[in-house]
XYZ file of C-alpha atoms in Angstrom:
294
model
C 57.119 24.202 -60.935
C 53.868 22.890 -61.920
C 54.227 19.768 -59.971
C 55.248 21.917 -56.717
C 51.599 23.979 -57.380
C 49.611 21.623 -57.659
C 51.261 19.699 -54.788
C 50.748 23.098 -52.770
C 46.899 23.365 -53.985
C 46.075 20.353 -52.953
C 47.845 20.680 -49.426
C 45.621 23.818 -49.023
C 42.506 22.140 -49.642
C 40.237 20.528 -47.294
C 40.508 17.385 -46.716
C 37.317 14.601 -47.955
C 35.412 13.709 -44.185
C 34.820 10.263 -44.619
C 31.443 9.426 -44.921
C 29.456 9.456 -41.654
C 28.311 5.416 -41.059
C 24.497 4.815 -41.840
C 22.610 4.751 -38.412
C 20.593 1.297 -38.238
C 17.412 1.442 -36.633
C 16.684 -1.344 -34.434
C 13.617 -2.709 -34.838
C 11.753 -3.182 -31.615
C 11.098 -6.419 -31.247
C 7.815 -7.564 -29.597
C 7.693 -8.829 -25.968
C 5.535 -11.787 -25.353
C 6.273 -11.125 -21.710
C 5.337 -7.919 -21.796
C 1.957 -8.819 -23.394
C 1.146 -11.579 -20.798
C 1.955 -8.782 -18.138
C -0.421 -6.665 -19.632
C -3.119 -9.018 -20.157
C -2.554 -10.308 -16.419
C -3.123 -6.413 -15.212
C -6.016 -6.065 -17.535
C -7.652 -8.974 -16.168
C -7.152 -8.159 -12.400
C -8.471 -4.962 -12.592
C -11.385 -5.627 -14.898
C -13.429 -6.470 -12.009
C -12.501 -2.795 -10.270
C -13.393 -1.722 -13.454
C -16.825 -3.122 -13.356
C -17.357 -2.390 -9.981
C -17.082 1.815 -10.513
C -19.438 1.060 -13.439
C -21.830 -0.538 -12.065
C -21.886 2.207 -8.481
C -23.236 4.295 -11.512
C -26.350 2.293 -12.845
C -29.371 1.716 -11.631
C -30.385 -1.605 -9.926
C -32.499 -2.554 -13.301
C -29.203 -1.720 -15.506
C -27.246 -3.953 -13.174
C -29.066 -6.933 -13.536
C -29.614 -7.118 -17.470
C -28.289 -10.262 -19.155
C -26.302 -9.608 -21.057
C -24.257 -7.009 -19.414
C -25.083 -3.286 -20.538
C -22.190 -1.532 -21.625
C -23.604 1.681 -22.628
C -26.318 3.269 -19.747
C -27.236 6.454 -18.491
C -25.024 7.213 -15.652
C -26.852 8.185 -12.264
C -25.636 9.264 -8.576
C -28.753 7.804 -7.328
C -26.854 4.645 -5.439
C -24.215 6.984 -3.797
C -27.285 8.880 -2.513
C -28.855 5.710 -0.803
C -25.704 4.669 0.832
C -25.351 7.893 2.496
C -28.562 8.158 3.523
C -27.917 4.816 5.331
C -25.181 6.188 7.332
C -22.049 5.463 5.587
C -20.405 8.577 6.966
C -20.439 6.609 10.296
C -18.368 3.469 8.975
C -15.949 5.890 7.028
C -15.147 7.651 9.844
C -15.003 5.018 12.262
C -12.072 2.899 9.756
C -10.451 6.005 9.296
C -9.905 7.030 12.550
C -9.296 3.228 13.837
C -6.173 3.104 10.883
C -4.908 6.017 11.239
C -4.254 6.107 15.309
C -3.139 2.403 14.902
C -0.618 3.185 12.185
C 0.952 5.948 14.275
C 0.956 3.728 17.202
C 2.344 1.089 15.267
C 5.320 3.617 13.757
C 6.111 4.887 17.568
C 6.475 1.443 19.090
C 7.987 -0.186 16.164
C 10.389 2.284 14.533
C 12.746 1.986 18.145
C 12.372 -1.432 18.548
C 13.567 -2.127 14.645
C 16.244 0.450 15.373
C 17.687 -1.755 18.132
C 17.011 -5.005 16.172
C 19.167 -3.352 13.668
C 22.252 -1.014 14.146
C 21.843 -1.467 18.347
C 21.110 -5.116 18.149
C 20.325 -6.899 21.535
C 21.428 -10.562 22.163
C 19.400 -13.698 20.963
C 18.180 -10.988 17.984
C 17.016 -13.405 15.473
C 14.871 -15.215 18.574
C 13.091 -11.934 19.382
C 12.455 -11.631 15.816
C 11.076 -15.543 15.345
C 8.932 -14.003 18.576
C 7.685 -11.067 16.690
C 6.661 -12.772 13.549
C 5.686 -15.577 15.658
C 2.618 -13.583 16.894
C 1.146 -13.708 13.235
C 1.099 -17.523 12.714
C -1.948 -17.953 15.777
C -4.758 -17.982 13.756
C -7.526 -15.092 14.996
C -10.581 -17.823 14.899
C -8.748 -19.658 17.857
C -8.164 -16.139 19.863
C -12.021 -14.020 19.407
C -13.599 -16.290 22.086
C -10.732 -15.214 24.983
C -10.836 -11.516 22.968
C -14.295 -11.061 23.559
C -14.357 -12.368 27.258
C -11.574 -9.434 27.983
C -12.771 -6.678 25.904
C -16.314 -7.585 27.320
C -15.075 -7.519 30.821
C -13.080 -4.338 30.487
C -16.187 -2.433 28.918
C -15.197 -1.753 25.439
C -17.446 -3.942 23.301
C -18.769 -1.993 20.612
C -15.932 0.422 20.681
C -13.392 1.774 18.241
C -10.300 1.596 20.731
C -10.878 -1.993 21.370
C -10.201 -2.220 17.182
C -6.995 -0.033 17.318
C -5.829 -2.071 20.481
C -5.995 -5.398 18.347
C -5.247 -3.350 14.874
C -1.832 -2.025 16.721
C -0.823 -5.791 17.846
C -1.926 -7.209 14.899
C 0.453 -4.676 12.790
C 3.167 -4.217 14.908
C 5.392 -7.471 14.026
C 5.160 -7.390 10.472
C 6.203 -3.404 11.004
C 8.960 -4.398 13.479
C 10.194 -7.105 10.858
C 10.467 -4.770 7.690
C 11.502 -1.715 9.010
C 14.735 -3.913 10.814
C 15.464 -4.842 7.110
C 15.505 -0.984 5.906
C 17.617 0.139 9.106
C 19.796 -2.977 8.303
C 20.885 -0.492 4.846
C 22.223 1.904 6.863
C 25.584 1.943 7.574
C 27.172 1.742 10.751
C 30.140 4.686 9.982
C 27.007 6.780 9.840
C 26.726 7.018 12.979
C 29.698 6.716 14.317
C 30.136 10.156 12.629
C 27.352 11.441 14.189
C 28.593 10.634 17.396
C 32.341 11.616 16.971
C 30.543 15.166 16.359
C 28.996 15.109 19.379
C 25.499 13.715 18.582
C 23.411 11.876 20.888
C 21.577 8.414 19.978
C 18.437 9.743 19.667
C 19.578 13.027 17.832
C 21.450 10.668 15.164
C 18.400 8.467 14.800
C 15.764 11.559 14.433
C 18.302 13.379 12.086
C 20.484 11.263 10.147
C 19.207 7.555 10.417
C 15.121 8.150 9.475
C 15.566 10.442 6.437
C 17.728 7.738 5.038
C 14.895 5.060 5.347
C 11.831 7.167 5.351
C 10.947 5.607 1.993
C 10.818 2.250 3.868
C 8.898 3.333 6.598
C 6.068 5.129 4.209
C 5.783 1.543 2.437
C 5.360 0.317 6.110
C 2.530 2.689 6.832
C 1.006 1.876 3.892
C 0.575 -1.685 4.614
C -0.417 -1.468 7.857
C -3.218 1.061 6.666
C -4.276 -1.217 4.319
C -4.376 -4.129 6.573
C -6.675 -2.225 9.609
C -8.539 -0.683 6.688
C -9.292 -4.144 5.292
C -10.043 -5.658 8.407
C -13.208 -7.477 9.091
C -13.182 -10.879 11.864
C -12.542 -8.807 14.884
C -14.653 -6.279 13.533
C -18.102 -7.730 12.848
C -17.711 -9.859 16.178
C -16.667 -7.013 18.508
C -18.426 -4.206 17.138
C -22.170 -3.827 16.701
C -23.676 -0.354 15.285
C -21.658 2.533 17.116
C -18.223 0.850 15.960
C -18.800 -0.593 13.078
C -15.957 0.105 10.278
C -16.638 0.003 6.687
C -16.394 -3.863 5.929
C -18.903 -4.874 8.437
C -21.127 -1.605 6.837
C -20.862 -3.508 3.637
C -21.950 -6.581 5.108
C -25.534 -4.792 5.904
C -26.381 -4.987 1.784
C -26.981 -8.386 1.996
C -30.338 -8.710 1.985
C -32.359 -11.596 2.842
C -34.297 -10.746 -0.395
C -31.419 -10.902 -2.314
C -28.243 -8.055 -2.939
C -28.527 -5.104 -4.192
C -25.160 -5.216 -6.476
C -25.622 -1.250 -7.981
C -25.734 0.124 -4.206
C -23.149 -2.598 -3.073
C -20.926 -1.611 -5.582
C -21.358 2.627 -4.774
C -20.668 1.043 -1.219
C -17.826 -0.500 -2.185
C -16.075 2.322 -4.245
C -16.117 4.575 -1.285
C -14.658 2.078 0.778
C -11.813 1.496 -1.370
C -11.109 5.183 -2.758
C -9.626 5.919 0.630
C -6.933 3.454 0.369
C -6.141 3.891 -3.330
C -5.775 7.535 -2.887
C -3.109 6.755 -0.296
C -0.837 4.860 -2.520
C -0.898 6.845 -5.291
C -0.198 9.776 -3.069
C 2.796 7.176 -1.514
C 3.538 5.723 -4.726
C 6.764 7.209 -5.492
C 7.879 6.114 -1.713
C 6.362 2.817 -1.558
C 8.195 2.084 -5.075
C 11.767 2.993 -2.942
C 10.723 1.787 0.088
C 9.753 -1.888 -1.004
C 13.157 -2.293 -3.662
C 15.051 -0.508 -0.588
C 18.472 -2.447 -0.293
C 17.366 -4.506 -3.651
C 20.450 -3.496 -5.140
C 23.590 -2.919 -3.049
């Protein structure tokens, strides 16, 4: 009787959980790659770096040897470049990039489309064509250039730059956003039409959502080339035309630079374009590993 109670006690009580397993921490090891990376992006943007600093010095600060780390910060330089008229060279890039980067999305956005899902024959030969166009180098063309934009009137004005700024853009557009439309697929639209959708209504509804990331990164290439532009530039513009590089180009002095004022000159040339792609960042990340992985 005893045997059957304690057998029957020691049904009714809870079993022993095993014990739970230790958790091992894993020691993070470190990455030598990862430290090269890092000292790689230090290095490149060190001289950004010392650029904004120095916009904020005054021209005896900026010419100490050595280097001063520690000044009194002043807006003085960012005052002298306005005063020289940098408001006209701002306005002038800006308004050259932005109407060539829209005219460069409305020609090239159909003509990748048809590269791509519509192809037409001889395809890669049109293509070899379009990226053809960048291989002539521009020294060899600004003589015939300036003959024809001379002749025509438009020397010394901004649509002669977003002309050359749209042809200069448009193959390298035309040849990445074929490779984004190439990621669609076909059944796509074949849907689209078996519901009764037109070309265009498939392409302005269902095909550029799906690679609007890819055509933001395009955008933002092409801005950054016509912002960054200089040869056709300095030899077809003169004062009311002039974009921001060749406004840059007027700090060099005979009597030598002036690097605190160059450097103010130089930070508000390049804020515009670093604002843009950290606005586009998130798209231009998608947009340039679009179709990376499958």
């Amino acid at each position: 009787m005893s045997t059957t109670t304690s057998v029957a006690t020691e049904a009714t009580q809870p079993s022993e959980q095993p014990p739970e397993p230790r958790r091992i921490r894993k020691r993070r090891s470190l990455n030598p790659w990862g430290v090269v990376a890092w000292i790689a992006a230090i290095g490149f943007f060190f001289p950004v770096l010392w650029m904004v600093l120095t916009a904020f010095k005054k021209e005896a600060d900026a010419y100490t040897d050595p280097p001063k780390l520690f000044f009194a910060p002043t807006l003085d330089q960012f005052r002298a470049v306005f005063d020289q008229g940098v408001g006209t060279g701002l306005a002038n890039s800006a308004f050259a990039t932005v109407v060539s980067t829209i005219l460069v999305l409305v020609l090239g956005v159909p003509a990748a489309f048809a590269l791509s899902l519509r192809p037409v024959r001889n395809t890669k030969d049109a293509m070899f064509f379009f990226l053809s166009t960048k291989m002539l180098p521009v020294v060899a063309a600004i003589l015939p250039l300036y003959v024809i934009v001379s002749d025509i009137g438009l020397l010394d004005n901004i649509w002669a730059l977003i002309i050359l700024y749209t042809a200069m853009n448009l193959p390298i557009a035309v040849w990445m956003m074929r490779s984004f439309f190439l990621e669609v697929p076909g059944e796509i639209l074949e849907a689209a039409s078996l519901d009764g959708a037109s070309l265009w209504r498939s392409m302005r509804e269902v095909v550029l959502p799906l690679v609007s990331p890819g055509i933001a990164a395009t955008a933002l290439i092409c801005v950054i080339f016509a912002w960054n532009e200089f040869f056709f530039a300095v030899n077809l513009t003169a004062v009311q035309a002039q974009t921001m590089p060749v406004f840059l180009v007027g700090f060099i002095a005979g009597e030598g630079l002036y690097w605190a004022k160059l450097s103010a000159a130089a930070t508000m040339a390049a804020l515009p374009v670093v604002l843009a792609g950290w606005l586009a960042q998130n798209k231009l990340v998608r947009g340039l590993s679009f179709g990376a992985i499958k």
